[in-house]
Coordinates of C-alpha atoms and ligand atoms in Angstrom, one line a residue:
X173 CA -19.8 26.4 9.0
X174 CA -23.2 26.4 7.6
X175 CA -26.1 24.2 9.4
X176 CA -26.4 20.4 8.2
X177 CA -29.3 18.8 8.4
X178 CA -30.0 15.1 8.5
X179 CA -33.5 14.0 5.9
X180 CA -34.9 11.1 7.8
X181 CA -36.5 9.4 5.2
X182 CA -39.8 7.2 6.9
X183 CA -38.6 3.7 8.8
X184 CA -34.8 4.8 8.6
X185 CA -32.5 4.7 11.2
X186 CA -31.5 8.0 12.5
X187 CA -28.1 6.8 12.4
X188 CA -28.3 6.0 8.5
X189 CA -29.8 9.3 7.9
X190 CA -27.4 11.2 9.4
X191 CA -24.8 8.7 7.4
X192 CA -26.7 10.0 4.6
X193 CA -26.4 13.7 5.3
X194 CA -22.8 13.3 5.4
X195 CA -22.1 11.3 2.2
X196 CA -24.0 14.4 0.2
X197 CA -21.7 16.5 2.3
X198 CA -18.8 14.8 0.8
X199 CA -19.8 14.7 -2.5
X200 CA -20.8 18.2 -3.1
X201 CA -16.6 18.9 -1.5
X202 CA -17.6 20.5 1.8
X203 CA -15.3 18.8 3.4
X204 CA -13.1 18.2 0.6
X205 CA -9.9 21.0 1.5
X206 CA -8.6 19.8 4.9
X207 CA -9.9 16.2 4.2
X208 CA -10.5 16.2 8.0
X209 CA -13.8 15.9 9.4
X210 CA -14.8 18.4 12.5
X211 CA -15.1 17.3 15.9
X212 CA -17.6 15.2 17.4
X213 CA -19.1 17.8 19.8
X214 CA -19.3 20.4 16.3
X215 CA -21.0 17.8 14.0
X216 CA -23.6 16.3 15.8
X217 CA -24.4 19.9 16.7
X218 CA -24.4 20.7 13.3
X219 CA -26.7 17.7 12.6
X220 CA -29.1 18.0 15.9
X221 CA -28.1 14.6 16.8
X222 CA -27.0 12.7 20.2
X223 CA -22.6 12.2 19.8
X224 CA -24.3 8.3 20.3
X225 CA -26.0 8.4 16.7
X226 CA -23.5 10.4 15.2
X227 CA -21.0 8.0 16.0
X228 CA -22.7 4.7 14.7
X229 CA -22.8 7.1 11.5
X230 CA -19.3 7.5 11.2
X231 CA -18.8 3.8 12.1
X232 CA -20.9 2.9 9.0
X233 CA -19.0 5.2 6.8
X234 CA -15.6 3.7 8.4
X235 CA -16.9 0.5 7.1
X236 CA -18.0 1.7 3.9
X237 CA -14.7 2.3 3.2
X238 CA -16.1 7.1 2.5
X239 CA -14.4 7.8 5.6
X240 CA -10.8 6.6 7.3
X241 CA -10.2 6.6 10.9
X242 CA -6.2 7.7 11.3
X243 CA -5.2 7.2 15.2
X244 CA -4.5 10.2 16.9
X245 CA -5.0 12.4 14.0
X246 CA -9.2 12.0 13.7
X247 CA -11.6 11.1 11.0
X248 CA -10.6 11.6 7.2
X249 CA -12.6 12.1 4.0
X250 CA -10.9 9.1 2.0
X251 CA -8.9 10.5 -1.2
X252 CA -10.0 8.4 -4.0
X253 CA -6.2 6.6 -4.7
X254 CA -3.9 6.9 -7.9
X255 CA -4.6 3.9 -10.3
X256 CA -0.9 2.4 -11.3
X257 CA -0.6 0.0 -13.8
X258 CA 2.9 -2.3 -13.3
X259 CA 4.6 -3.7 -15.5
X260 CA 6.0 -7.1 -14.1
X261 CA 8.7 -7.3 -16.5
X262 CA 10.6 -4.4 -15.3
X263 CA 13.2 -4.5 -11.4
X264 CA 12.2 -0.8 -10.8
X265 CA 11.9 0.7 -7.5
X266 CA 8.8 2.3 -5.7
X267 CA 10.3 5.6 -5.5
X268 CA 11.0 5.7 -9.6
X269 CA 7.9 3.8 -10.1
X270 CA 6.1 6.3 -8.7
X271 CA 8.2 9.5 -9.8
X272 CA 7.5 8.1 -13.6
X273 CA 3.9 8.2 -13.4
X274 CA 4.3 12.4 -11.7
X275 CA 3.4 11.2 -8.1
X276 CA 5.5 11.9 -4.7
X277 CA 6.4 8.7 -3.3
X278 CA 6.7 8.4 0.7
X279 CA 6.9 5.7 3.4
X280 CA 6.0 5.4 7.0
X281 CA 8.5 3.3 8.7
X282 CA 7.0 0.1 10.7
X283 CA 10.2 -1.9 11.9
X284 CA 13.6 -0.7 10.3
X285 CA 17.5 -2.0 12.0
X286 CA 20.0 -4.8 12.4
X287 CA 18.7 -8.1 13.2
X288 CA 18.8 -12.0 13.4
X289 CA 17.5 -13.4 10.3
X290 CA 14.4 -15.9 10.7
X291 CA 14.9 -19.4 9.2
X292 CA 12.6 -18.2 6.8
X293 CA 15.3 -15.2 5.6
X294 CA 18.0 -17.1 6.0
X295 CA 16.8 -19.5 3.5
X296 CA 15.2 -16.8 1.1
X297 CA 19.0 -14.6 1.5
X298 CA 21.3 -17.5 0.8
X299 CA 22.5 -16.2 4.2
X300 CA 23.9 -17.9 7.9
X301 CA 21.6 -17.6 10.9
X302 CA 24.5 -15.9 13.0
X303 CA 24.5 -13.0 10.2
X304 CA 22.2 -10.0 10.4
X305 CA 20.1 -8.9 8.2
X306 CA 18.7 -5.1 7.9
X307 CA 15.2 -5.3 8.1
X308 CA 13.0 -2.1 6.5
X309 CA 9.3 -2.7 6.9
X310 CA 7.6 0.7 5.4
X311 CA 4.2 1.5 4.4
X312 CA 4.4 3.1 1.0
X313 CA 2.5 5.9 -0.2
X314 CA 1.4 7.7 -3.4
X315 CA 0.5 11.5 -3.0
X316 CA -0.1 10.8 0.3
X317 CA -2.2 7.7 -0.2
X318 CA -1.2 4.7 1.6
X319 CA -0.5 2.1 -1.2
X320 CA 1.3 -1.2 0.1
X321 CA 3.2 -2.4 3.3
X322 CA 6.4 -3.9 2.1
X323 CA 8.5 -5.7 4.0
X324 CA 12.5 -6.1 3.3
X325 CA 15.0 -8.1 4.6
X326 CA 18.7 -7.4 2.9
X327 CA 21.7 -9.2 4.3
X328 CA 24.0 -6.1 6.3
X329 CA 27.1 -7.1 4.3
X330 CA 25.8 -5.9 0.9
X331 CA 24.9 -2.6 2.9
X332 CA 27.8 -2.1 5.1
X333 CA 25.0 0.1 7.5
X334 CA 21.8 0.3 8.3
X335 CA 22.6 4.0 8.2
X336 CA 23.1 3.6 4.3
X337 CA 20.0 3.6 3.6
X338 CA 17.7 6.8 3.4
X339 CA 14.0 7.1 1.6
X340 CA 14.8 5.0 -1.1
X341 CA 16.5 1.1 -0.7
X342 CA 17.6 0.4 -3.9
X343 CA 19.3 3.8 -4.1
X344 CA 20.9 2.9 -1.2
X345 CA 21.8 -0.4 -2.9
X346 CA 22.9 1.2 -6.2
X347 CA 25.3 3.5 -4.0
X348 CA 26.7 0.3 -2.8
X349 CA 27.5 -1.2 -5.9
X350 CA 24.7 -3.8 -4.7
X351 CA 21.5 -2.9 -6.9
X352 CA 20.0 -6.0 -8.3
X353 CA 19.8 -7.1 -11.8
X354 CA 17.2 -9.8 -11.9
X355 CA 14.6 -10.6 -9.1
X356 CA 11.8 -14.0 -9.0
X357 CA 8.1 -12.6 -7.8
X358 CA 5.7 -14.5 -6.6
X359 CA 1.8 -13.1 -6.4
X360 CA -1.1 -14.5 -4.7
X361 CA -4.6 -13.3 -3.4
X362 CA -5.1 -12.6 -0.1
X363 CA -7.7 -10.7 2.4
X364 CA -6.4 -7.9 4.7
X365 CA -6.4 -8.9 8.0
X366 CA -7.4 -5.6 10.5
X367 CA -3.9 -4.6 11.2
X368 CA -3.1 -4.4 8.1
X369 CA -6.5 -2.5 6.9
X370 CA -5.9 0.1 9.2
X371 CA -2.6 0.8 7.6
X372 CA -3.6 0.6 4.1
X373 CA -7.0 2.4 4.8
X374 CA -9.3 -0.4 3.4
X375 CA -11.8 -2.5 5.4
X376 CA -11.0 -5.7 6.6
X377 CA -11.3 -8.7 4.7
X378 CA -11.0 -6.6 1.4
X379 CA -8.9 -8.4 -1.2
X380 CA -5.1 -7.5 -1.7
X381 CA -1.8 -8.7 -3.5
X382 CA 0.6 -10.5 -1.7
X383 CA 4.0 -10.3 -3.5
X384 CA 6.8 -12.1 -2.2
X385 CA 10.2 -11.1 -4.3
X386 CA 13.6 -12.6 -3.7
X387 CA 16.3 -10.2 -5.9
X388 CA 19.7 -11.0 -6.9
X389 CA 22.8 -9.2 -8.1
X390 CA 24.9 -10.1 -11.2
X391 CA 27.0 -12.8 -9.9
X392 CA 23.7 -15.0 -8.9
X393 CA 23.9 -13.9 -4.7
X394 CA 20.6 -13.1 -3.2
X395 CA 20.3 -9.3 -2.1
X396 CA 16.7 -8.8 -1.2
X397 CA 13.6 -11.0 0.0
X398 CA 10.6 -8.9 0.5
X399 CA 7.3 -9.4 1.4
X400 CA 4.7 -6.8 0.1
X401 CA 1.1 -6.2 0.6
X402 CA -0.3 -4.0 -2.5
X403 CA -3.7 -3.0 -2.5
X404 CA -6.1 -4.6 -4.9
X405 CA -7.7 -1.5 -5.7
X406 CA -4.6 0.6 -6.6
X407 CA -2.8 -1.6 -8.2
X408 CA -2.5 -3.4 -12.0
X409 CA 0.5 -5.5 -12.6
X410 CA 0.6 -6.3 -16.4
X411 CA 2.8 -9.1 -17.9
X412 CA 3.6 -9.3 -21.6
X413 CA 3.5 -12.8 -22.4
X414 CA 5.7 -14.4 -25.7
X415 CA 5.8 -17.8 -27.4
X416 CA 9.1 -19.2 -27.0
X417 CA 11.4 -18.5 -29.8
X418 CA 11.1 -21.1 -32.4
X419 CA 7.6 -21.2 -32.7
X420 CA 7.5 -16.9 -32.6
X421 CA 9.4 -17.5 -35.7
X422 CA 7.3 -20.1 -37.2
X423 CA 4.1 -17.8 -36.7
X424 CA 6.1 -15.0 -38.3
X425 CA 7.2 -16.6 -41.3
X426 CA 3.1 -18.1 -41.7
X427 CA 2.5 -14.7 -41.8
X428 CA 4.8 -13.6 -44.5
Ligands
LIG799 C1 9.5 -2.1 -5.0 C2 9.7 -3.6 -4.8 C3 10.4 -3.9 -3.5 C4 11.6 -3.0 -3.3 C5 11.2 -1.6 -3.4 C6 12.3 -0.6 -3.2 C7 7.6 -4.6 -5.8 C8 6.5 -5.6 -5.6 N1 8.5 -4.4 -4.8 O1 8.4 -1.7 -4.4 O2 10.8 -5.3 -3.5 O3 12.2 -3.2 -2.0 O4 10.6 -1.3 -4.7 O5 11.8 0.7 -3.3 O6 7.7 -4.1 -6.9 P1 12.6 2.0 -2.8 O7 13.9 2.0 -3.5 O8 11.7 3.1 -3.2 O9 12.8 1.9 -1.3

């Protein structure tokens, strides 16, 4: 690789400079094809700096939100991430969400099996507290980039398995005869708290969308409760709003 050098502008920090050296690195794409930066021992050769000053470097660019630790794998060149606009009108999956707009949609599994529901599913599922639920808790991705942690609860008699279901739940749902028809969301504001930072890639504290959606099949039972945490940045969810009927009409005949 060729030599680096950190400009240390007058009354800087060494640290910042370095910081600096790197962020020109990353813009002009040097470390733009493996997206992984080198070792410590390389780069602060590279930069003629102590591993000490490199590293408060790296720490500022964590925070900055240029660079992503990933644990066990090293330090990452963040991907800028897809923009999706959502509409809220629609009961469409994340996989054909993201399949419609051209990207590869993937999940990391968090928590995923039979269990007890909580009072809090029980109520949300319609369901008793001696019945299990399957519980999937995923973080979802775009092209590789970590979009939202949802969280689903789905009671194990609409899924027979928790076997039955593969990448995608409401495939597994729709192979069940179970896919549902209408769903309630809920959306508030929220801060990312560090665990969930860390999954999503952001810094902590940064805004996010905290969807709650309870889903329900034809005949009015309640199939799915999920909790989701979509990132603020990645994320548009558009509503088309309508006047109720009558006065729709009125406004189209004043128009006539
Ligand atoms: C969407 C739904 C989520 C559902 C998931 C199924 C929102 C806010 N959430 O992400 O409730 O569980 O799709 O996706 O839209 P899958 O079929 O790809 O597993």
């Amino acid at each position: 690789m060729a030599e680096l050098r950190a400009v240390r502008a007058e009354r800087q920090p060494l640290f910042a400079s370095v910081g600096a050296a790197l962020r020109r690195e990353i813009a002009s794409g040097r470390f733009a094809e493996s997206d992984v930066l080198p070792g410590e021992r390389e780069l602060s050769q590279l930069l003629s700096v102590s591993r000490t000053t490199l590293r408060r470097a790296i720490a500022a660019l964590v925070e900055d939100g240029v660079l992503v630790h990933r644990h066990g794998a090293g330090t990452f060149v963040r991907r800028s991430p897809p923009h999706v606009e959502q509409p809220l009108s629609r009961l469409t999956s994340f996989t054909e969400d993201m399949r419609l707009r051209g990207l590869t949609a993937s999940s990391r599994v968090i928590e995923r099996g039979a269990f007890l529901p909580t009072p809090d599913e029980s109520m949300m599922l319609d369901m008793a507290l001696s019945e299990t639920v399957f519980r999937l808790s995923r973080l979802r991705l775009a092209d590789s980039v970590p979009m939202a942690i949802e969280r689903a609860a789905v009671p194990m008699r609409f899924l027979g398995a928790p076997e039955a279901v593969g990448s995608s739940l409401y495939a597994a749902l729709e192979a069940c005869g179970c896919r549902p028809v209408r769903a309630v969301q809920r959306l508030r504001a929220v801060v990312v708290g560090a665990a969930e930072a860390a999954l999503l890639e952001i810094t902590e504290g940064a805004p996010a969308l905290d969807i709650h959606r309870v889903a329900y099949l034809a005949d009015g039972r309640r199939v799915e409760f999920t909790r989701s945490t979509y990132r603020s940045d990645t994320y548009d969810f558009v509503a088309e709003l309508t006047l109720p009927t009558a006065q729709r009409m009125r406004a189209a005949e004043a128009i006539r």
